[in-house]
Coordinates of C-alpha atoms in Angstrom, one line a residue:
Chain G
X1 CA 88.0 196.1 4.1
X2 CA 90.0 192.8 4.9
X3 CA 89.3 189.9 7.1
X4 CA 92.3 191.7 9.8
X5 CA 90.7 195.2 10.6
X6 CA 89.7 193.3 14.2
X7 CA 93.6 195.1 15.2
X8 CA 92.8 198.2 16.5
X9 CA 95.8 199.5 15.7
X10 CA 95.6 199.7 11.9
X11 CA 91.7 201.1 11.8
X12 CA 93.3 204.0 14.3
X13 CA 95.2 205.1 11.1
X14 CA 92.8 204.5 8.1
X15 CA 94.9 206.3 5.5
X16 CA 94.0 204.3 3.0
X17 CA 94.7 200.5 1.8
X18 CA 98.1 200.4 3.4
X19 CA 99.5 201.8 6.7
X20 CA 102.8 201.8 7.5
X21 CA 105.0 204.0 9.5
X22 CA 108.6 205.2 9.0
X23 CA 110.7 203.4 11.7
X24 CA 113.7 205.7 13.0
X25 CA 117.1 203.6 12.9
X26 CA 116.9 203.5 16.2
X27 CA 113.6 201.8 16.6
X28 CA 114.5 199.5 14.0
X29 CA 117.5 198.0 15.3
X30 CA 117.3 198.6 19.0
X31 CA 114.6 195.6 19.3
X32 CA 114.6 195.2 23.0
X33 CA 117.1 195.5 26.0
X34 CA 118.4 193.2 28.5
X35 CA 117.1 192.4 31.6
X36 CA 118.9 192.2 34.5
X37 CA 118.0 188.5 36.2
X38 CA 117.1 187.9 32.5
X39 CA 115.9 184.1 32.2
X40 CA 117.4 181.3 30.5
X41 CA 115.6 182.2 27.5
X42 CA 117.6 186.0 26.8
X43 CA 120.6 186.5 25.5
X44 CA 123.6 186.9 27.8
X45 CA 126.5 189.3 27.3
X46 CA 129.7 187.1 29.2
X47 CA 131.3 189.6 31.8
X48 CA 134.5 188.9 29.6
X49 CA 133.2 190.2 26.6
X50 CA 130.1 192.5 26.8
X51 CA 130.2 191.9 22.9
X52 CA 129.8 187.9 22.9
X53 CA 126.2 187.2 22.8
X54 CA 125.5 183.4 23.1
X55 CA 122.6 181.7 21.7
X56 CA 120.1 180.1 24.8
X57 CA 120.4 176.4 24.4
X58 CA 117.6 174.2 22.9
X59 CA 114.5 175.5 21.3
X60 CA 114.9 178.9 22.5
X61 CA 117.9 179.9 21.1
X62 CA 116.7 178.2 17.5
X63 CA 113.7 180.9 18.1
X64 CA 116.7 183.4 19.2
X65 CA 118.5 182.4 15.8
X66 CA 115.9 182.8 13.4
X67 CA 114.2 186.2 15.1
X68 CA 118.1 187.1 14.0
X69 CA 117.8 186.1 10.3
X70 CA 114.7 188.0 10.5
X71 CA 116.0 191.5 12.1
X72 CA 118.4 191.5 9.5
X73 CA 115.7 191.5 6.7
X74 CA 113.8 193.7 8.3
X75 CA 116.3 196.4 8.7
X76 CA 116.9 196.1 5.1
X77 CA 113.6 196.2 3.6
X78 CA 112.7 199.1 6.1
X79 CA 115.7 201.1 5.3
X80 CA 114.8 200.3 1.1
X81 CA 111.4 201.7 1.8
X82 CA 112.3 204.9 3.5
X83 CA 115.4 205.6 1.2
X84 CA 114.4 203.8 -2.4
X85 CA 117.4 204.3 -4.6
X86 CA 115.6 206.5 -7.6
X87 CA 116.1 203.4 -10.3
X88 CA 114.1 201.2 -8.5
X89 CA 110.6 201.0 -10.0
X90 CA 107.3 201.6 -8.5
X91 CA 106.6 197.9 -9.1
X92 CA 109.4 197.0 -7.5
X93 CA 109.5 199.0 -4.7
X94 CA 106.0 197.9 -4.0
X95 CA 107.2 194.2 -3.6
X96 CA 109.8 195.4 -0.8
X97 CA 106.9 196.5 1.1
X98 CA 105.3 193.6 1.2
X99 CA 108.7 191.4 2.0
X100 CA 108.8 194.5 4.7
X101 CA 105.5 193.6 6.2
X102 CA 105.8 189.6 5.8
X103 CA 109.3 189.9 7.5
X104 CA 108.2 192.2 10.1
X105 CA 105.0 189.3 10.8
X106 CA 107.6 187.0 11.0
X107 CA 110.0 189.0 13.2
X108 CA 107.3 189.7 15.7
X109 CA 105.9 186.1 15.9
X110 CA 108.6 184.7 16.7
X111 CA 109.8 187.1 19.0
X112 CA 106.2 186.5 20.4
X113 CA 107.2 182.8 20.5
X114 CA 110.6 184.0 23.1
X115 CA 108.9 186.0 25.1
X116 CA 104.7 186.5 25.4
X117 CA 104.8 189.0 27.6
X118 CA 106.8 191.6 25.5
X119 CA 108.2 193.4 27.9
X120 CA 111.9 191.7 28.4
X121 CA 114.6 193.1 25.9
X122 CA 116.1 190.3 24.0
X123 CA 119.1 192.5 22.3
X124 CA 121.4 194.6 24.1
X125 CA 119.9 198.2 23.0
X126 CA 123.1 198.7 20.4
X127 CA 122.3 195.2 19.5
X128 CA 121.4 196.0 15.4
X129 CA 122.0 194.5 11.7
X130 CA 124.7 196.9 10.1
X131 CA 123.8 198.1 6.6
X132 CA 127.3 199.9 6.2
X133 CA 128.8 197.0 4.0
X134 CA 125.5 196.8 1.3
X135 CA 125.0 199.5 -1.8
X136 CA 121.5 200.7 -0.9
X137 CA 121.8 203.5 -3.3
X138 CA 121.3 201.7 -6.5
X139 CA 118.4 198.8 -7.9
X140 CA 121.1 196.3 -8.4
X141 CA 122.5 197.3 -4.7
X142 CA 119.2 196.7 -3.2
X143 CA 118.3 193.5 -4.7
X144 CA 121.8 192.4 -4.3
X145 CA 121.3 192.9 -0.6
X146 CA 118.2 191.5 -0.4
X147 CA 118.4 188.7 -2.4
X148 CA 121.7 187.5 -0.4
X149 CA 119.6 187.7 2.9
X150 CA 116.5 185.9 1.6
X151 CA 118.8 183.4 0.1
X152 CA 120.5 182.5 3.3
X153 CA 117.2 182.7 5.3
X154 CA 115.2 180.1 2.7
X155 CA 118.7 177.9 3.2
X156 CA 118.6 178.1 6.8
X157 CA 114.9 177.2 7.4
X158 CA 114.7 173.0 6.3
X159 CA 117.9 172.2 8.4
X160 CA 116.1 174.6 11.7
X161 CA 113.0 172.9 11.4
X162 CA 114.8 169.6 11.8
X163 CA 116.4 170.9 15.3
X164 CA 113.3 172.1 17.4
X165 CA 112.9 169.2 20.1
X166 CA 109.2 170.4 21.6
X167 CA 106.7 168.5 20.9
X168 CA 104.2 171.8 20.2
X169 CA 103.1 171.0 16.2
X170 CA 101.4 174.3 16.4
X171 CA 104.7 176.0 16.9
X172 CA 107.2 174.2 14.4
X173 CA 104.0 174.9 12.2
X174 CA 104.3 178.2 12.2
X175 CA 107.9 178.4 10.7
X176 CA 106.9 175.7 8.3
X177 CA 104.2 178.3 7.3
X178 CA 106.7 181.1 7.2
X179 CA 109.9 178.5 5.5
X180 CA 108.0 178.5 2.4
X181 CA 107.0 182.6 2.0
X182 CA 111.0 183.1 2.4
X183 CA 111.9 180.9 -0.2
X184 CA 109.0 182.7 -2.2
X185 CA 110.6 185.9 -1.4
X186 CA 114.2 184.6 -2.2
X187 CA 112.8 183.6 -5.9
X188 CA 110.8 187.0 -6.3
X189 CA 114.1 188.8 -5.7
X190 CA 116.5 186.8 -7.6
X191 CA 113.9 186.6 -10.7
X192 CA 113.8 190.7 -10.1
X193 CA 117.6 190.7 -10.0
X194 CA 118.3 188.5 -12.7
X195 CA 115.1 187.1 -14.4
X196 CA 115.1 183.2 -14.6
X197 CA 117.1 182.9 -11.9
X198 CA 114.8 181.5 -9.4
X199 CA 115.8 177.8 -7.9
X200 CA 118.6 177.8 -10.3
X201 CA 122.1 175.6 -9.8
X202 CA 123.6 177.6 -7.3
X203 CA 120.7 177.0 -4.5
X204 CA 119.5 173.9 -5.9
X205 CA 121.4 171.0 -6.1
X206 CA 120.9 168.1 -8.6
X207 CA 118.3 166.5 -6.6
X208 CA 116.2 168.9 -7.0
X209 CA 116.6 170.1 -3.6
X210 CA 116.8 173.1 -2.0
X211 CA 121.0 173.8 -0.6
X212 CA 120.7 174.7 3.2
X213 CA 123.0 176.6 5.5
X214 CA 123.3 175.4 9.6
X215 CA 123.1 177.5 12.0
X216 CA 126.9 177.7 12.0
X217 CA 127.1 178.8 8.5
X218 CA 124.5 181.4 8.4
X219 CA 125.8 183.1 11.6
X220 CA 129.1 182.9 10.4
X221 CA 127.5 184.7 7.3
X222 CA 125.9 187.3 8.9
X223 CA 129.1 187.8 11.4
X224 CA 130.2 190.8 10.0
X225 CA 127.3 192.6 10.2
X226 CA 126.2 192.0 13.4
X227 CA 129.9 193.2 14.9
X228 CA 131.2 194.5 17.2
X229 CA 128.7 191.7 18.5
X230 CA 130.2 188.1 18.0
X231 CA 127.2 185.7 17.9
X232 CA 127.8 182.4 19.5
X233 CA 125.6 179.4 18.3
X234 CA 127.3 176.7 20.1
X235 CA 124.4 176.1 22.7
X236 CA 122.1 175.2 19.4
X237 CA 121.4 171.5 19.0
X238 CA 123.4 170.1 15.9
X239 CA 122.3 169.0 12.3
X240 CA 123.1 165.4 11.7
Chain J
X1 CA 93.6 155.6 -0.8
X2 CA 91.5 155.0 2.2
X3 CA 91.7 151.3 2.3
X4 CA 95.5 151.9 2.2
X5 CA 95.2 154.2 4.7
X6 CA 93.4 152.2 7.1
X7 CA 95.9 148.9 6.0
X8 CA 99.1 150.7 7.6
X9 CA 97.1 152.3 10.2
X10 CA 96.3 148.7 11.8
X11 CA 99.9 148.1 10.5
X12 CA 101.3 150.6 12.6
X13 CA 99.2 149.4 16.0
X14 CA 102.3 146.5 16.8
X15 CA 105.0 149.5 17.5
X16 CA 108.3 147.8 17.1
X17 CA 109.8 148.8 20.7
X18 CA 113.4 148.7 19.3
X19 CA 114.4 151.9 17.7
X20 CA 114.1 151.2 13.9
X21 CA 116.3 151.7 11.1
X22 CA 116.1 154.4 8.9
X23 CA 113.0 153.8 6.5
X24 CA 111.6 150.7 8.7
X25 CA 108.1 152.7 9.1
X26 CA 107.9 153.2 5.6
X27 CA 108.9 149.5 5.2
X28 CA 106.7 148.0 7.3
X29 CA 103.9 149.8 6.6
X30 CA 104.5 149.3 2.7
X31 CA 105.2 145.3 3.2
X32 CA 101.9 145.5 5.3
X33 CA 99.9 147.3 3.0
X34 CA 101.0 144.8 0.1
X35 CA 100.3 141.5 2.3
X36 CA 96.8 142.8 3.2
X37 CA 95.1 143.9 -0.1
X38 CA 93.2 141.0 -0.9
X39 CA 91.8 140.8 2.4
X40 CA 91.5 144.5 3.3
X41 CA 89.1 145.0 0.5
X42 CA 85.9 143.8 1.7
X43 CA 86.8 143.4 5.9
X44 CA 87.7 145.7 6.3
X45 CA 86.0 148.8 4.6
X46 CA 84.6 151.9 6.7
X47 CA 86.1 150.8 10.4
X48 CA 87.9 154.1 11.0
X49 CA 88.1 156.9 9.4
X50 CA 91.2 157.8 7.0
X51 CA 94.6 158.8 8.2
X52 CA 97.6 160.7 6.6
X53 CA 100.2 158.1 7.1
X54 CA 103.8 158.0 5.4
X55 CA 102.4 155.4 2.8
X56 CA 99.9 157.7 1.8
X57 CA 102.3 160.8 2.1
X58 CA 104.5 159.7 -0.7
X59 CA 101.9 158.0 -3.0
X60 CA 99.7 161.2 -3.1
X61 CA 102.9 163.2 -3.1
X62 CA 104.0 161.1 -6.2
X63 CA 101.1 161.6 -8.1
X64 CA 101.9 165.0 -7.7
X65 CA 104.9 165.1 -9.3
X66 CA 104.1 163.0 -12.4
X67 CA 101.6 165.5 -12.6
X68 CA 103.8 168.5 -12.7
X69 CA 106.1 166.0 -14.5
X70 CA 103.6 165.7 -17.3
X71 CA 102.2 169.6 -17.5
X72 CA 105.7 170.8 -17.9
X73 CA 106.5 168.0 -21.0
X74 CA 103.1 168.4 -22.6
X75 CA 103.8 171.9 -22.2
X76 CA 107.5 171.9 -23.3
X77 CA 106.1 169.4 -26.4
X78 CA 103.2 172.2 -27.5
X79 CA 104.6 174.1 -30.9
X80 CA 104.4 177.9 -29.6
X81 CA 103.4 177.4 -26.3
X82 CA 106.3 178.7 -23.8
X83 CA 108.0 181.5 -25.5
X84 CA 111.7 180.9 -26.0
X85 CA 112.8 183.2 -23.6
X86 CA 111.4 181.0 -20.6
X87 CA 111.9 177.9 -22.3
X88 CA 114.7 177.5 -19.9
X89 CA 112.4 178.0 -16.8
X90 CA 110.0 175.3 -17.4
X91 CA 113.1 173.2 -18.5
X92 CA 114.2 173.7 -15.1
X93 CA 111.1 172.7 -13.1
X94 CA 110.5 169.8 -14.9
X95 CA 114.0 168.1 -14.6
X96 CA 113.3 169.1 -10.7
X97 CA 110.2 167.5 -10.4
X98 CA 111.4 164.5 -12.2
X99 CA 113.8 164.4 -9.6
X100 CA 111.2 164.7 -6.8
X101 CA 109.5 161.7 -8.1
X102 CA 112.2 159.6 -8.8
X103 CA 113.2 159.7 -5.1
X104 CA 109.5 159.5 -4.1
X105 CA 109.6 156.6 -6.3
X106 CA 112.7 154.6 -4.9
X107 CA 111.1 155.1 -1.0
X108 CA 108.9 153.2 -2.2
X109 CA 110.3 150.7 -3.7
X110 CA 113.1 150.5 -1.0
X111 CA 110.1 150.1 1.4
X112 CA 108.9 146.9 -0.6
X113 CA 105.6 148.7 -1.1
X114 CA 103.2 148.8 -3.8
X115 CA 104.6 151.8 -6.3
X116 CA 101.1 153.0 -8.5
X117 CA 101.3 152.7 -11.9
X118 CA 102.0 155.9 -13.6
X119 CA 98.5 157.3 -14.9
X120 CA 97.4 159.0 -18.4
X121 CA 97.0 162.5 -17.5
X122 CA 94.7 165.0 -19.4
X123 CA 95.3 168.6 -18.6
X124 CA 91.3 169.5 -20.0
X125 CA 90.0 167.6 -17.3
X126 CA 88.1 165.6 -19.8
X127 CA 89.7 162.3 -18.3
X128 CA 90.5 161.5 -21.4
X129 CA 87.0 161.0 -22.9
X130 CA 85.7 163.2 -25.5
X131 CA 82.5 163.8 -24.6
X132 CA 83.2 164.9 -21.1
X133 CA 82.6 168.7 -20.5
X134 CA 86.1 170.8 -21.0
X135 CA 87.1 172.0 -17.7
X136 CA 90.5 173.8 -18.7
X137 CA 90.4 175.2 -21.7
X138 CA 93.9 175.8 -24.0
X139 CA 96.1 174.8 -21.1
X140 CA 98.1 173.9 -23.9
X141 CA 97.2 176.3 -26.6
X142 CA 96.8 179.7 -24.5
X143 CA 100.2 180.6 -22.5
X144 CA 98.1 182.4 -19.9
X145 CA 95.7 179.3 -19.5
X146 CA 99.1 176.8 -19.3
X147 CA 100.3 179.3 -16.7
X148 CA 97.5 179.3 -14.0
X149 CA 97.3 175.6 -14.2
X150 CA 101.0 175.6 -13.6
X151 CA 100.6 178.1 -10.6
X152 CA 98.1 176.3 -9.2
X153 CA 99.6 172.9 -9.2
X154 CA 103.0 174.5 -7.8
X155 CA 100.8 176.1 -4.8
X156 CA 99.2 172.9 -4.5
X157 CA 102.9 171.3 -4.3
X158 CA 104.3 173.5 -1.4
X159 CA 100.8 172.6 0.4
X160 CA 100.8 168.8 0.0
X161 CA 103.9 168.9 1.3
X162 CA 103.4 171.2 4.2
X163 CA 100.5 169.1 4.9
X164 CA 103.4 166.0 5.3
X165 CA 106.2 167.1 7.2
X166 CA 105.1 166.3 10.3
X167 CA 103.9 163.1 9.9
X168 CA 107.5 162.2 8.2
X169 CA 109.5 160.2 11.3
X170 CA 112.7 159.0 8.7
X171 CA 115.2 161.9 9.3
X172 CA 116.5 162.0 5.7
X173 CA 113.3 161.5 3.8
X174 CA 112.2 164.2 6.5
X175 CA 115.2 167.0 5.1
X176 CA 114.0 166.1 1.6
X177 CA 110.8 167.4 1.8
X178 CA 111.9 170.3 3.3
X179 CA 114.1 171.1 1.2
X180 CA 111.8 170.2 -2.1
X181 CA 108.9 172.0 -0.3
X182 CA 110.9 174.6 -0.6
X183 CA 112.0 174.3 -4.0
X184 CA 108.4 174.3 -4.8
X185 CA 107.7 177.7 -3.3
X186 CA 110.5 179.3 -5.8
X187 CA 108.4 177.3 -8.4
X188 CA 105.2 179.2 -7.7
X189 CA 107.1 182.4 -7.0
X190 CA 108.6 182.3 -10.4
X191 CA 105.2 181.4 -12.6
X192 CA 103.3 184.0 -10.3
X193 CA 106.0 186.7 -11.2
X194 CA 105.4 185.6 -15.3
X195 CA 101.8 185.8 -14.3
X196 CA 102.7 189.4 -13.2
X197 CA 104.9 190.4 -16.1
X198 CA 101.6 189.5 -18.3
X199 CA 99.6 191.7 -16.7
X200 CA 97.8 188.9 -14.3
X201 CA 97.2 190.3 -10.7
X202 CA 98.8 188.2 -8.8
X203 CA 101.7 188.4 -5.9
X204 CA 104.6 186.3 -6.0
X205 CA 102.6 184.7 -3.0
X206 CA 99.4 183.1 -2.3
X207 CA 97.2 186.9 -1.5
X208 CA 93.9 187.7 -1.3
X209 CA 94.6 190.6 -3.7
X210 CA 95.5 188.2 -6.1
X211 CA 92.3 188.2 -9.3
X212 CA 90.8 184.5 -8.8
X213 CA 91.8 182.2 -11.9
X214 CA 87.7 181.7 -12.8
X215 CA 87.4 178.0 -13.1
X216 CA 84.2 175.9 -13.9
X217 CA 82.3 174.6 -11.1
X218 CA 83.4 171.3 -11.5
X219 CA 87.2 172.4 -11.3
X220 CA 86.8 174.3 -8.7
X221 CA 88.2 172.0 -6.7
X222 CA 91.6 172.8 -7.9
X223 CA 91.1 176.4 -6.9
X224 CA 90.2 174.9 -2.9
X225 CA 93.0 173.1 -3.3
X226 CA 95.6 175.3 -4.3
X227 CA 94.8 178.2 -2.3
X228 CA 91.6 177.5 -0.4
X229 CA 91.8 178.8 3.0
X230 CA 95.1 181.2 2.4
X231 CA 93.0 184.5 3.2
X232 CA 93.8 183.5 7.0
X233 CA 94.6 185.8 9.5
X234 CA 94.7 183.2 12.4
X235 CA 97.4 180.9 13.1
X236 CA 97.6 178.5 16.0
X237 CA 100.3 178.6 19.2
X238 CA 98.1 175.6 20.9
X239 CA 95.3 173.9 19.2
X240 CA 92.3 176.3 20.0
X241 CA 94.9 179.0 21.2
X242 CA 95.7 182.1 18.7
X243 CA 98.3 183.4 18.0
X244 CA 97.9 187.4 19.5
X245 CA 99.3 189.2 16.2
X246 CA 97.1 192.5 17.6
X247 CA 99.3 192.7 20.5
X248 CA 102.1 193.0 18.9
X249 CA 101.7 194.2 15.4
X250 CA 101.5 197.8 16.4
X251 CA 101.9 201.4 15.3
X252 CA 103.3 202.6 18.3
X253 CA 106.2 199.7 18.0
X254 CA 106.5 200.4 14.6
X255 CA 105.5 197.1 13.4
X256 CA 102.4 197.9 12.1
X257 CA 101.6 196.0 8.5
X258 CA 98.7 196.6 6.0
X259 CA 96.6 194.1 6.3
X260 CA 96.6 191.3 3.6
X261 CA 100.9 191.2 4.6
X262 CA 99.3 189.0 8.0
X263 CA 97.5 186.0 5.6
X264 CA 100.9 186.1 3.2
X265 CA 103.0 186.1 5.7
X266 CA 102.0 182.2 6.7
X267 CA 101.4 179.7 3.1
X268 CA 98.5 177.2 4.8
X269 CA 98.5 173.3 4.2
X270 CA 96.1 171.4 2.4
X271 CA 94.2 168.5 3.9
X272 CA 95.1 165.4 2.1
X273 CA 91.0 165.1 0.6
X274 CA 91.1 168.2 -0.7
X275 CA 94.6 167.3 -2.2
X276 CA 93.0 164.6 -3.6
X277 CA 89.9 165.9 -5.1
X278 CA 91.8 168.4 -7.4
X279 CA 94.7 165.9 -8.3
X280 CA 92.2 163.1 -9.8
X281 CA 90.6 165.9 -12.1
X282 CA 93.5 165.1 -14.3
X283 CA 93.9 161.5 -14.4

């Protein structure tokens, strides 16, 4: 069928062209626990505030930051698949699957990237991306949602790409690969949203260049729907 | 190209040991490129194989963008070509890539280096002869034709540049093409999506469900170029070392994916050859 059906797991359930399962909001958000004795590479809740979660320094917590930016797309595009508001098209609704499954690639790579042997918990098990404050019951709701999510994401990628210190190509590589399919998906959306509205004035400036977001500013962002958890980002290395 | 290639390469060998101001690699290698032409020609032909240096970076990456440049204001120029409603669009990506190429342009010229003069480009890959074979047909007479040239050059775009970054040590010409490689992946996002709205199958990203734009043989090497190589499902953590995506895209974890989502997930650079090959069949 495809170059990929070498992964067990999908030829287990050939149901046809596309397999994909319903994740339970639990299973979504809950990505992982934390360790006790965790290493310097998981996320520590301070003993003053079990709801301060502070980035690992250095490359690490830029992994840490943008395994964030994707949870939070994930959890959307999972929860627009299982609940489609009823004005969203076929068309459409088969793009969000496919920003689903690219997000969830990009999700588990990188979370691949923090930890390789799987098994430590990264989030704090209520750790998740609140979808309270979005409209998910209407098409403009949706793509509202989305479109402000993929926006920040494409933003945040060409200033976190200038941060990672290693000296591993293969691995800045990878996000380079994946910078460029999130600012395809932030134009799919915004054209679906509003067509013609791709790359326009209020993400590109009049360089012709892309407007990015630091670390700071997308966490900031994205504060209020990670709470009660307050996201520090102060170990992360600096744009200059 | 090569000869240049192999001019700033020996360029390069004296490192300057003192950290260098902000476009000194580009400088030196373009003031060394210039000095050594005459010579370089005949000395100093085949002695090492090519190299994607910063000099070559932005000359190829120029070329590019005149190229886009000159689609989009053929295209633009062609009586009923773009339909008003998207008149806007293309009006759009060309002021952006004129931007692109104006700042490719003044690194080079800040860098002392040679800047290549801007060539005539023919969009029927005729190279501007008569009697040579047609290898795009109506690019600017069929909408449909002047949009799969115009997907393929964007895809080629994101690409070239991916192909780049890395090699890119100036910090601020380094965010640039980050931030225009990125502005060329809305660029192919949006033509795909017109594609789509016309009926085309094609994603708003390189797939391998996409319909193949059927080229001639002879410009097939735009196809290579554009997309060549995106059907992927292997990326890299260490050279030789895969990345494990069966261990971890999994059904039981809920993170299961149908199976061309793995290949769009990651766009793939181009080598700069290839790059090459399909951006001299229209000059």
């Amino acid at each position: 069928m495809s170059d990929h059906t070498f992964l067990p797991a999908w030829r287990e359930q050939s149901l046809g062209r596309r397999v994909f399962l319903r994740v339970s909001a639990a299973s979504a958000a809950s990505v992982a626990l934390i360790a006790a004795g965790c290493s310097t590479t998981t996320v520590t809740p301070t003993p003053a505030d079990p709801y301060q979660l502070a980035l690992p320094t250095g490359d690490p917590g830029l992994l840490y930051f943008a395994y964030m930016m994707a949870l939070a797309q994930t959890t959307l595009y999972q929860k627009v698949m299982d609940a489609p508001p009823t004005d969203l098209t076929a068309a459409e609704r088969a793009v969000f699957v496919d920003l689903r499954d690219h997000k969830v690639v990009h999700q588990q790579t990188i979370r691949y990237l923090i930890d390789p042997t799987g098994i430590n918990q990264l989030l704090p098990t209520d750790f998740a991306f609140s979808l309270s404050k979005f409209t998910l019951t209407t098409r403009a709701g949706v793509l509202a949602a989305a479109q402000q999510l993929a926006d920040l994401a494409a933003a945040a990628y060409p200033v976190l790409l200038t941060l990672f210190t290693t000296s591993s190509i293969p691995q800045r590589t990878l996000l380079l690969k994946m910078s460029s399919v999130q600012a395809r998906h932030a134009a799919a959306v915004r054209d679906l949203l509003t067509p013609g509205s791709f790359a326009n004035s209020d993400v590109v400036d009049s360089a012709g260049q892309l407007l990015t977001k630091t670390p700071t500013e997308v966490i900031a962002a994205l504060a209020p729907y990670f709470a009660p958890y307050v996201i520090s980002v102060a170990g992360l290395a600096v744009p200059v | 190209m090569k000869l240049i290639s192999l001019l700033d390469q020996l360029a390069a060998t004296p490192a300057t040991a003192a950290p260098a101001p902000r476009r000194a690699l580009l400088a030196q290698l373009g003031r060394a490129a210039v000095a050594a032409l005459p010579l370089g020609a005949t000395a100093l032909s085949v002695a090492a194989a090519p190299t994607d240096t910063s000099y070559d970076a932005v000359t190829q990456l120029l070329l590019l963008e005149r190229t886009q440049v000159a689609l989009y204001t053929q295209g633009l120029a062609a009586p009923g070509l773009i339909p008003t409603a998207q008149t806007a669009d293309f009006q759009r990506m060309l002021a952006h890539q004129t931007q692109h190429a104006a700042l490719l342009l003044k690194a080079l010229q800040d860098a002392g280096a040679v800047v290549p003069v801007l060539p005539r480009f023919d969009f029927s890959g005729r190279h501007s002869v008569a009697t040579n074979p047609e290898l795009f047909p109506a690019v600017l007479t069929s909408y449909d034709a002047f949009l799969a040239l115009a997907q393929q050059l964007e895809d080629l775009g994101v690409r070239i540049y991916k192909n780049y970054i890395f090699i890119i040590t100036d910090p601020q010409l380094l965010r640039a093409f980050l931030r225009i490689h990125s502005v060329e992946a809305e660029h192919s996002a949006h033509i795909r999506g017109l594609r789509k709205s016309r009926g085309a199958v094609v994603q708003h990203w390189p797939s391998e469900e996409d319909a193949a734009i059927v080229r001639p043989t002879a410009a097939q090497g735009l196809t290579t170029a554009a997309t060549g190589g995106e059907e992927t499902g292997v990326q890299y953590l260490t050279p030789g070392v895969p990345v494990p995506f069966a261990s971890f895209l999994l059904i039981s974890t809920n993170t299961a994916i149908h199976d061309p989502a793995l290949a769009e997930a990651f766009d793939e650079p181009v080598s700069s050859a290839v790059a090459q090959t399909a951006l001299n069949l229209f000059v």
